[in-house]
Amino acid sequence: MKLEYLLFDFTDEETGSCSFDAMASVLPTRLPGVLDEIRAVLSWAYREFGPPSALGQEGEWDFEVQASVEDDVPLKITYDVERARFSMLPAPAGRVTLALTISGSRAFGEAFREAFPE
């Protein structure tokens, strides 16, 4: 899948786990496009590797999404993987910056790079 907003940096750790980090900063009119890409990536991970869980707890992958508006005012953002639904409070009024971190096993990392090539 080709991503328009998210460009991931890959980190491979000696333990065999890996992480992918992406950040996007957009005006409110572009926010739905970024959220759709995050939803697509997380839905793929859920479909292919099951529900997110910390790697030390038998999970293959986990994620964190953070959001802020101009002047680094944090937004509370949550994502329900099973329902593929975001909630964000307060509603953003200016430029929004979203950061997505996905961590996973070596197998997860290989599959991720294949599914989302640069």
Tab-separated table of N, CA, C and O in Angstrom:
chain	number	residue	atom	x	y	z
A	1	MET	N	0.846	-1.183	0.000
A	1	MET	CA	0.000	0.000	0.000
A	1	MET	C	0.887	1.239	0.000
A	1	MET	O	1.801	1.343	0.795
A	2	LYS	N	0.602	2.160	-0.866
A	2	LYS	CA	1.335	3.418	-0.953
A	2	LYS	C	0.725	4.418	0.016
A	2	LYS	O	-0.488	4.624	0.024
A	3	LEU	N	1.559	5.019	0.860
A	3	LEU	CA	1.103	6.004	1.828
A	3	LEU	C	1.498	7.402	1.356
A	3	LEU	O	2.607	7.613	0.883
A	4	GLU	N	0.575	8.347	1.483
A	4	GLU	CA	0.827	9.715	1.050
A	4	GLU	C	1.374	10.591	2.176
A	4	GLU	O	2.248	11.425	1.954
A	5	TYR	N	0.872	10.410	3.390
A	5	TYR	CA	1.246	11.274	4.506
A	5	TYR	C	2.313	10.668	5.411
A	5	TYR	O	3.135	11.378	5.963
A	6	LEU	N	2.263	9.375	5.622
A	6	LEU	CA	3.155	8.730	6.587
A	6	LEU	C	4.406	8.192	5.905
A	6	LEU	O	4.317	7.401	4.969
A	7	LEU	N	5.539	8.612	6.392
A	7	LEU	CA	6.829	8.103	5.950
A	7	LEU	C	7.505	7.541	7.196
A	7	LEU	O	7.801	8.279	8.131
A	8	PHE	N	7.725	6.242	7.216
A	8	PHE	CA	8.213	5.580	8.423
A	8	PHE	C	9.729	5.488	8.467
A	8	PHE	O	10.376	5.179	7.467
A	9	ASP	N	10.281	5.761	9.647
A	9	ASP	CA	11.678	5.480	9.950
A	9	ASP	C	11.694	4.140	10.670
A	9	ASP	O	10.890	3.902	11.579
A	10	PHE	N	12.620	3.284	10.285
A	10	PHE	CA	12.708	1.930	10.827
A	10	PHE	C	13.896	1.830	11.784
A	10	PHE	O	14.972	2.338	11.491
A	11	THR	N	13.675	1.176	12.924
A	11	THR	CA	14.744	0.900	13.879
A	11	THR	C	14.719	-0.585	14.188
A	11	THR	O	13.678	-1.131	14.561
A	12	ASP	N	15.848	-1.230	14.017
A	12	ASP	CA	15.994	-2.656	14.303
A	12	ASP	C	16.838	-2.785	15.563
A	12	ASP	O	17.943	-2.254	15.628
A	13	GLU	N	16.326	-3.490	16.564
A	13	GLU	CA	17.029	-3.619	17.833
A	13	GLU	C	17.725	-4.967	17.937
A	13	GLU	O	17.314	-5.943	17.297
A	14	GLU	N	18.754	-5.035	18.754
A	14	GLU	CA	19.511	-6.270	18.937
A	14	GLU	C	18.654	-7.404	19.503
A	14	GLU	O	18.949	-8.570	19.304
A	15	THR	N	17.591	-7.064	20.201
A	15	THR	CA	16.721	-8.078	20.801
A	15	THR	C	15.866	-8.797	19.767
A	15	THR	O	15.189	-9.763	20.094
A	16	GLY	N	15.869	-8.295	18.533
A	16	GLY	CA	15.043	-8.893	17.492
A	16	GLY	C	13.766	-8.123	17.253
A	16	GLY	O	13.074	-8.341	16.267
A	17	SER	N	13.428	-7.204	18.144
A	17	SER	CA	12.236	-6.390	17.924
A	17	SER	C	12.588	-5.206	17.035
A	17	SER	O	13.751	-4.926	16.762
A	18	CYS	N	11.577	-4.520	16.562
A	18	CYS	CA	11.784	-3.388	15.684
A	18	CYS	C	10.723	-2.341	15.963
A	18	CYS	O	9.720	-2.620	16.627
A	19	SER	N	10.940	-1.145	15.458
A	19	SER	CA	9.921	-0.115	15.582
A	19	SER	C	9.890	0.734	14.320
A	19	SER	O	10.879	0.847	13.603
A	20	PHE	N	8.736	1.287	14.064
A	20	PHE	CA	8.494	2.163	12.926
A	20	PHE	C	7.886	3.446	13.472
A	20	PHE	O	6.909	3.399	14.218
A	21	ASP	N	8.473	4.581	13.115
A	21	ASP	CA	7.992	5.879	13.584
A	21	ASP	C	7.651	6.756	12.393
A	21	ASP	O	8.430	6.837	11.434
A	22	ALA	N	6.504	7.420	12.482
A	22	ALA	CA	6.097	8.356	11.435
A	22	ALA	C	5.437	9.560	12.086
A	22	ALA	O	4.824	9.447	13.157
A	23	MET	N	5.580	10.707	11.435
A	23	MET	CA	4.961	11.932	11.930
A	23	MET	C	4.384	12.690	10.739
A	23	MET	O	4.982	12.705	9.659
A	24	ALA	N	3.228	13.289	10.956
A	24	ALA	CA	2.599	14.116	9.930
A	24	ALA	C	2.043	15.362	10.589
A	24	ALA	O	1.499	15.296	11.695
A	25	SER	N	2.188	16.493	9.932
A	25	SER	CA	1.655	17.754	10.429
A	25	SER	C	0.801	18.358	9.323
A	25	SER	O	1.301	18.651	8.235
A	26	VAL	N	-0.491	18.509	9.599
A	26	VAL	CA	-1.440	18.928	8.560
A	26	VAL	C	-2.441	19.947	9.102
A	26	VAL	O	-2.678	20.032	10.302
A	27	LEU	N	-3.027	20.681	8.172
A	27	LEU	CA	-4.146	21.557	8.513
A	27	LEU	C	-5.384	20.695	8.729
A	27	LEU	O	-5.458	19.558	8.231
A	28	PRO	N	-6.369	21.196	9.467
A	28	PRO	CA	-7.556	20.386	9.766
A	28	PRO	C	-8.241	19.784	8.540
A	28	PRO	O	-8.798	18.691	8.623
A	29	THR	N	-8.183	20.442	7.392
A	29	THR	CA	-8.835	19.899	6.193
A	29	THR	C	-8.165	18.620	5.708
A	29	THR	O	-8.798	17.810	5.028
A	30	ARG	N	-6.893	18.415	6.043
A	30	ARG	CA	-6.149	17.218	5.636
A	30	ARG	C	-6.139	16.132	6.711
A	30	ARG	O	-5.669	15.024	6.456
A	31	LEU	N	-6.638	16.448	7.892
A	31	LEU	CA	-6.616	15.490	8.998
A	31	LEU	C	-7.306	14.169	8.664
A	31	LEU	O	-6.768	13.104	8.986
A	32	PRO	N	-8.461	14.160	8.001
A	32	PRO	CA	-9.094	12.877	7.668
A	32	PRO	C	-8.189	11.966	6.836
A	32	PRO	O	-8.178	10.745	7.041
A	33	GLY	N	-7.402	12.526	5.917
A	33	GLY	CA	-6.504	11.717	5.100
A	33	GLY	C	-5.419	11.045	5.936
A	33	GLY	O	-5.108	9.869	5.740
A	34	VAL	N	-4.851	11.780	6.888
A	34	VAL	CA	-3.830	11.204	7.768
A	34	VAL	C	-4.443	10.117	8.646
A	34	VAL	O	-3.881	9.026	8.793
A	35	LEU	N	-5.605	10.405	9.214
A	35	LEU	CA	-6.265	9.409	10.063
A	35	LEU	C	-6.625	8.157	9.273
A	35	LEU	O	-6.515	7.037	9.787
A	36	ASP	N	-7.025	8.320	8.019
A	36	ASP	CA	-7.330	7.155	7.176
A	36	ASP	C	-6.084	6.302	6.956
A	36	ASP	O	-6.161	5.071	6.974
A	37	GLU	N	-4.928	6.941	6.759
A	37	GLU	CA	-3.691	6.172	6.579
A	37	GLU	C	-3.303	5.440	7.858
A	37	GLU	O	-2.908	4.276	7.814
A	38	ILE	N	-3.408	6.120	8.994
A	38	ILE	CA	-3.104	5.455	10.269
A	38	ILE	C	-4.051	4.283	10.469
A	38	ILE	O	-3.636	3.184	10.857
A	39	ARG	N	-5.326	4.494	10.187
A	39	ARG	CA	-6.329	3.426	10.311
A	39	ARG	C	-5.972	2.250	9.405
A	39	ARG	O	-6.052	1.089	9.809
A	40	ALA	N	-5.545	2.524	8.184
A	40	ALA	CA	-5.190	1.449	7.247
A	40	ALA	C	-4.001	0.646	7.758
A	40	ALA	O	-4.006	-0.590	7.698
A	41	VAL	N	-2.985	1.330	8.276
A	41	VAL	CA	-1.801	0.642	8.793
A	41	VAL	C	-2.164	-0.212	10.008
A	41	VAL	O	-1.790	-1.391	10.094
A	42	LEU	N	-2.910	0.365	10.952
A	42	LEU	CA	-3.264	-0.380	12.159
A	42	LEU	C	-4.241	-1.518	11.865
A	42	LEU	O	-4.163	-2.578	12.483
A	43	SER	N	-5.139	-1.305	10.910
A	43	SER	CA	-6.064	-2.386	10.529
A	43	SER	C	-5.304	-3.534	9.881
A	43	SER	O	-5.608	-4.707	10.121
A	44	TRP	N	-4.305	-3.209	9.057
A	44	TRP	CA	-3.467	-4.252	8.467
A	44	TRP	C	-2.778	-5.052	9.574
A	44	TRP	O	-2.796	-6.288	9.545
A	45	ALA	N	-2.170	-4.363	10.539
A	45	ALA	CA	-1.457	-5.042	11.627
A	45	ALA	C	-2.408	-5.940	12.417
A	45	ALA	O	-2.070	-7.081	12.747
A	46	TYR	N	-3.606	-5.453	12.692
A	46	TYR	CA	-4.592	-6.227	13.443
A	46	TYR	C	-5.026	-7.464	12.659
A	46	TYR	O	-5.121	-8.559	13.209
A	47	ARG	N	-5.277	-7.286	11.367
A	47	ARG	CA	-5.700	-8.402	10.511
A	47	ARG	C	-4.607	-9.470	10.407
A	47	ARG	O	-4.873	-10.661	10.469
A	48	GLU	N	-3.361	-9.029	10.238
A	48	GLU	CA	-2.260	-9.959	9.999
A	48	GLU	C	-1.658	-10.560	11.271
A	48	GLU	O	-1.175	-11.687	11.246
A	49	PHE	N	-1.673	-9.818	12.391
A	49	PHE	CA	-0.957	-10.247	13.596
A	49	PHE	C	-1.796	-10.240	14.857
A	49	PHE	O	-1.271	-10.436	15.949
A	50	GLY	N	-3.105	-10.016	14.735
A	50	GLY	CA	-3.962	-10.059	15.905
A	50	GLY	C	-3.949	-8.755	16.678
A	50	GLY	O	-3.380	-7.762	16.244
A	51	PRO	N	-4.575	-8.763	17.854
A	51	PRO	CA	-4.682	-7.525	18.624
A	51	PRO	C	-3.327	-7.050	19.133
A	51	PRO	O	-2.427	-7.858	19.365
A	52	PRO	N	-3.177	-5.727	19.305
A	52	PRO	CA	-1.918	-5.207	19.815
A	52	PRO	C	-1.704	-5.613	21.271
A	52	PRO	O	-2.652	-5.740	22.034
A	53	SER	N	-0.467	-5.833	21.603
A	53	SER	CA	-0.098	-6.200	22.975
A	53	SER	C	1.397	-5.970	23.113
A	53	SER	O	2.149	-6.154	22.158
A	54	ALA	N	1.827	-5.604	24.295
A	54	ALA	CA	3.254	-5.391	24.522
A	54	ALA	C	4.014	-6.661	24.177
A	54	ALA	O	3.552	-7.774	24.452
A	55	LEU	N	5.185	-6.504	23.570
A	55	LEU	CA	5.955	-7.668	23.119
A	55	LEU	C	6.286	-8.621	24.249
A	55	LEU	O	6.313	-9.821	24.060
A	56	GLY	N	6.517	-8.114	25.433
A	56	GLY	CA	6.815	-8.975	26.569
A	56	GLY	C	5.615	-9.765	27.055
A	56	GLY	O	5.737	-10.646	27.894
A	57	GLN	N	4.447	-9.457	26.517
A	57	GLN	CA	3.208	-10.125	26.929
A	57	GLN	C	2.670	-11.005	25.806
A	57	GLN	O	1.469	-11.087	25.583
A	58	GLU	N	3.576	-11.651	25.084
A	58	GLU	CA	3.201	-12.580	24.014
A	58	GLU	C	2.661	-11.900	22.764
A	58	GLU	O	2.201	-12.569	21.858
A	59	GLY	N	2.680	-10.589	22.705
A	59	GLY	CA	2.151	-9.895	21.537
A	59	GLY	C	3.171	-9.803	20.424
A	59	GLY	O	4.370	-9.814	20.652
A	60	GLU	N	2.688	-9.718	19.210
A	60	GLU	CA	3.549	-9.565	18.036
A	60	GLU	C	3.800	-8.096	17.718
A	60	GLU	O	4.778	-7.764	17.066
A	61	TRP	N	2.887	-7.211	18.180
A	61	TRP	CA	3.008	-5.806	17.848
A	61	TRP	C	2.251	-4.947	18.840
A	61	TRP	O	1.402	-5.429	19.578
A	62	ASP	N	2.583	-3.674	18.866
A	62	ASP	CA	1.875	-2.693	19.689
A	62	ASP	C	2.047	-1.333	19.022
A	62	ASP	O	2.852	-1.194	18.090
A	63	PHE	N	1.301	-0.343	19.462
A	63	PHE	CA	1.381	0.969	18.838
A	63	PHE	C	1.072	2.070	19.846
A	63	PHE	O	0.491	1.825	20.903
A	64	GLU	N	1.453	3.277	19.463
A	64	GLU	CA	1.103	4.474	20.224
A	64	GLU	C	0.865	5.595	19.216
A	64	GLU	O	1.633	5.754	18.263
A	65	VAL	N	-0.211	6.339	19.436
A	65	VAL	CA	-0.513	7.504	18.607
A	65	VAL	C	-0.559	8.715	19.536
A	65	VAL	O	-1.198	8.666	20.589
A	66	GLN	N	0.128	9.772	19.145
A	66	GLN	CA	0.096	11.021	19.897
A	66	GLN	C	-0.303	12.133	18.955
A	66	GLN	O	-0.005	12.071	17.755
A	67	ALA	N	-0.976	13.142	19.505
A	67	ALA	CA	-1.417	14.269	18.690
A	67	ALA	C	-1.277	15.559	19.468
A	67	ALA	O	-1.428	15.578	20.691
A	68	SER	N	-1.000	16.631	18.740
A	68	SER	CA	-0.957	17.952	19.347
A	68	SER	C	-1.369	18.975	18.290
A	68	SER	O	-1.341	18.704	17.089
A	69	VAL	N	-1.787	20.140	18.762
A	69	VAL	CA	-2.097	21.240	17.857
A	69	VAL	C	-0.995	22.278	17.988
A	69	VAL	O	-0.075	22.119	18.795
A	70	GLU	N	-1.103	23.325	17.206
A	70	GLU	CA	-0.089	24.380	17.226
A	70	GLU	C	0.279	24.752	18.660
A	70	GLU	O	-0.532	24.639	19.571
A	71	ASP	N	1.506	25.180	18.847
A	71	ASP	CA	2.060	25.536	20.158
A	71	ASP	C	2.175	24.329	21.075
A	71	ASP	O	2.164	24.457	22.294
A	72	ASP	N	2.243	23.125	20.490
A	72	ASP	CA	2.442	21.875	21.233
A	72	ASP	C	1.388	21.601	22.303
A	72	ASP	O	1.672	21.019	23.337
A	73	VAL	N	0.162	22.033	22.056
A	73	VAL	CA	-0.936	21.727	22.972
A	73	VAL	C	-1.385	20.298	22.679
A	73	VAL	O	-1.808	19.988	21.559
A	74	PRO	N	-1.247	19.391	23.669
A	74	PRO	CA	-1.583	17.992	23.396
A	74	PRO	C	-3.086	17.780	23.199
A	74	PRO	O	-3.907	18.465	23.795
A	75	LEU	N	-3.393	16.844	22.340
A	75	LEU	CA	-4.768	16.382	22.150
A	75	LEU	C	-4.848	14.973	22.702
A	75	LEU	O	-3.900	14.197	22.565
A	76	LYS	N	-5.951	14.641	23.292
A	76	LYS	CA	-6.150	13.266	23.729
A	76	LYS	C	-6.695	12.494	22.539
A	76	LYS	O	-7.781	12.771	22.043
A	77	ILE	N	-5.901	11.537	22.062
A	77	ILE	CA	-6.319	10.735	20.915
A	77	ILE	C	-6.272	9.265	21.313
A	77	ILE	O	-5.329	8.813	21.954
A	78	THR	N	-7.320	8.552	20.973
A	78	THR	CA	-7.345	7.105	21.200
A	78	THR	C	-7.818	6.438	19.909
A	78	THR	O	-8.500	7.050	19.090
A	79	TYR	N	-7.423	5.189	19.781
A	79	TYR	CA	-7.827	4.418	18.611
A	79	TYR	C	-8.284	3.046	19.075
A	79	TYR	O	-7.553	2.331	19.754
A	80	ASP	N	-9.498	2.696	18.723
A	80	ASP	CA	-10.066	1.382	19.022
A	80	ASP	C	-9.781	0.484	17.823
A	80	ASP	O	-10.386	0.651	16.763
A	81	VAL	N	-8.842	-0.446	17.984
A	81	VAL	CA	-8.411	-1.289	16.867
A	81	VAL	C	-9.538	-2.186	16.373
A	81	VAL	O	-9.714	-2.364	15.173
A	82	GLU	N	-10.308	-2.746	17.277
A	82	GLU	CA	-11.378	-3.656	16.865
A	82	GLU	C	-12.460	-2.949	16.063
A	82	GLU	O	-13.030	-3.527	15.150
A	83	ARG	N	-12.750	-1.703	16.398
A	83	ARG	CA	-13.788	-0.948	15.688
A	83	ARG	C	-13.214	-0.028	14.613
A	83	ARG	O	-13.967	0.623	13.897
A	84	ALA	N	-11.879	0.068	14.558
A	84	ALA	CA	-11.187	0.954	13.603
A	84	ALA	C	-11.719	2.379	13.700
A	84	ALA	O	-12.072	2.998	12.711
A	85	ARG	N	-11.741	2.883	14.958
A	85	ARG	CA	-12.333	4.194	15.200
A	85	ARG	C	-11.424	5.052	16.088
A	85	ARG	O	-10.930	4.589	17.108
A	86	PHE	N	-11.259	6.326	15.694
A	86	PHE	CA	-10.505	7.297	16.469
A	86	PHE	C	-11.441	8.136	17.312
A	86	PHE	O	-12.575	8.376	16.932
A	87	SER	N	-10.919	8.625	18.438
A	87	SER	CA	-11.568	9.723	19.145
A	87	SER	C	-10.460	10.702	19.511
A	87	SER	O	-9.349	10.294	19.854
A	88	MET	N	-10.779	11.992	19.392
A	88	MET	CA	-9.783	13.021	19.636
A	88	MET	C	-10.452	14.183	20.368
A	88	MET	O	-11.476	14.691	19.919
A	89	LEU	N	-9.866	14.579	21.497
A	89	LEU	CA	-10.387	15.695	22.279
A	89	LEU	C	-9.245	16.627	22.647
A	89	LEU	O	-8.171	16.149	23.012
A	90	PRO	N	-9.446	17.908	22.636
A	90	PRO	CA	-10.589	18.597	22.041
A	90	PRO	C	-10.506	18.540	20.518
A	90	PRO	O	-9.482	18.145	19.983
A	91	ALA	N	-11.570	18.954	19.862
A	91	ALA	CA	-11.551	18.982	18.397
A	91	ALA	C	-10.498	19.991	17.959
A	91	ALA	O	-10.458	21.108	18.464
A	92	PRO	N	-9.615	19.609	17.056
A	92	PRO	CA	-8.523	20.508	16.657
A	92	PRO	C	-9.019	21.713	15.870
A	92	PRO	O	-9.910	21.603	15.041
A	93	ALA	N	-8.399	22.876	16.168
A	93	ALA	CA	-8.781	24.103	15.475
A	93	ALA	C	-7.658	24.647	14.606
A	93	ALA	O	-7.886	25.523	13.800
A	94	GLY	N	-6.444	24.139	14.759
A	94	GLY	CA	-5.314	24.602	13.968
A	94	GLY	C	-4.559	23.424	13.388
A	94	GLY	O	-5.065	22.301	13.342
A	95	ARG	N	-3.319	23.685	12.972
A	95	ARG	CA	-2.466	22.625	12.429
A	95	ARG	C	-2.328	21.515	13.469
A	95	ARG	O	-2.095	21.761	14.627
A	96	VAL	N	-2.467	20.281	13.003
A	96	VAL	CA	-2.396	19.110	13.882
A	96	VAL	C	-1.154	18.300	13.523
A	96	VAL	O	-0.886	18.045	12.352
A	97	THR	N	-0.407	17.901	14.543
A	97	THR	CA	0.739	17.030	14.358
A	97	THR	C	0.416	15.685	14.991
A	97	THR	O	0.013	15.630	16.159
A	98	LEU	N	0.555	14.633	14.210
A	98	LEU	CA	0.309	13.278	14.692
A	98	LEU	C	1.599	12.486	14.615
A	98	LEU	O	2.340	12.582	13.630
A	99	ALA	N	1.862	11.702	15.650
A	99	ALA	CA	3.025	10.824	15.675
A	99	ALA	C	2.534	9.408	15.919
A	99	ALA	O	1.740	9.163	16.830
A	100	LEU	N	2.994	8.477	15.102
A	100	LEU	CA	2.612	7.068	15.215
A	100	LEU	C	3.875	6.248	15.393
A	100	LEU	O	4.812	6.356	14.605
A	101	THR	N	3.895	5.447	16.450
A	101	THR	CA	4.980	4.507	16.683
A	101	THR	C	4.387	3.112	16.736
A	101	THR	O	3.419	2.873	17.461
A	102	ILE	N	4.957	2.214	15.948
A	102	ILE	CA	4.534	0.817	15.936
A	102	ILE	C	5.767	-0.021	16.245
A	102	ILE	O	6.813	0.160	15.624
A	103	SER	N	5.639	-0.897	17.214
A	103	SER	CA	6.745	-1.801	17.533
A	103	SER	C	6.280	-3.227	17.292
A	103	SER	O	5.086	-3.522	17.363
A	104	GLY	N	7.233	-4.096	16.996
A	104	GLY	CA	6.843	-5.467	16.718
A	104	GLY	C	8.009	-6.424	16.705
A	104	GLY	O	9.169	-6.044	16.868
A	105	SER	N	7.677	-7.664	16.504
A	105	SER	CA	8.661	-8.736	16.418
A	105	SER	C	9.401	-8.643	15.088
A	105	SER	O	9.028	-7.870	14.196
A	106	ARG	N	10.421	-9.440	14.938
A	106	ARG	CA	11.168	-9.465	13.675
A	106	ARG	C	10.238	-9.854	12.516
A	106	ARG	O	10.280	-9.248	11.447
A	107	ALA	N	9.383	-10.850	12.715
A	107	ALA	CA	8.447	-11.265	11.664
A	107	ALA	C	7.483	-10.132	11.311
A	107	ALA	O	7.172	-9.907	10.143
A	108	PHE	N	7.026	-9.415	12.330
A	108	PHE	CA	6.150	-8.277	12.095
A	108	PHE	C	6.872	-7.230	11.247
A	108	PHE	O	6.322	-6.703	10.281
A	109	GLY	N	8.114	-6.922	11.608
A	109	GLY	CA	8.886	-5.921	10.886
A	109	GLY	C	9.079	-6.267	9.426
A	109	GLY	O	8.954	-5.415	8.544
A	110	GLU	N	9.374	-7.525	9.145
A	110	GLU	CA	9.561	-7.954	7.760
A	110	GLU	C	8.267	-7.815	6.964
A	110	GLU	O	8.263	-7.330	5.835
A	111	ALA	N	7.159	-8.234	7.579
A	111	ALA	CA	5.861	-8.133	6.899
A	111	ALA	C	5.458	-6.669	6.708
A	111	ALA	O	4.913	-6.298	5.662
A	112	PHE	N	5.752	-5.828	7.700
A	112	PHE	CA	5.418	-4.412	7.615
A	112	PHE	C	6.159	-3.753	6.454
A	112	PHE	O	5.564	-3.023	5.661
A	113	ARG	N	7.450	-4.003	6.342
A	113	ARG	CA	8.242	-3.394	5.263
A	113	ARG	C	7.763	-3.879	3.886
A	113	ARG	O	7.844	-3.147	2.911
A	114	GLU	N	7.272	-5.099	3.827
A	114	GLU	CA	6.745	-5.600	2.551
A	114	GLU	C	5.397	-4.946	2.219
A	114	GLU	O	5.136	-4.610	1.070
A	115	ALA	N	4.558	-4.782	3.242
A	115	ALA	CA	3.220	-4.219	3.016
A	115	ALA	C	3.272	-2.714	2.754
A	115	ALA	O	2.426	-2.179	2.030
A	116	PHE	N	4.244	-2.020	3.354
A	116	PHE	CA	4.340	-0.558	3.242
A	116	PHE	C	5.744	-0.157	2.797
A	116	PHE	O	6.497	0.438	3.564
A	117	PRO	N	6.101	-0.470	1.559
A	117	PRO	CA	7.455	-0.123	1.079
A	117	PRO	C	7.595	1.400	0.975
A	117	PRO	O	6.617	2.114	0.788
A	118	GLU	N	8.823	1.824	1.062
A	118	GLU	CA	9.087	3.279	0.964
A	118	GLU	C	8.888	3.788	-0.428
A	118	GLU	O	8.993	3.176	-1.393
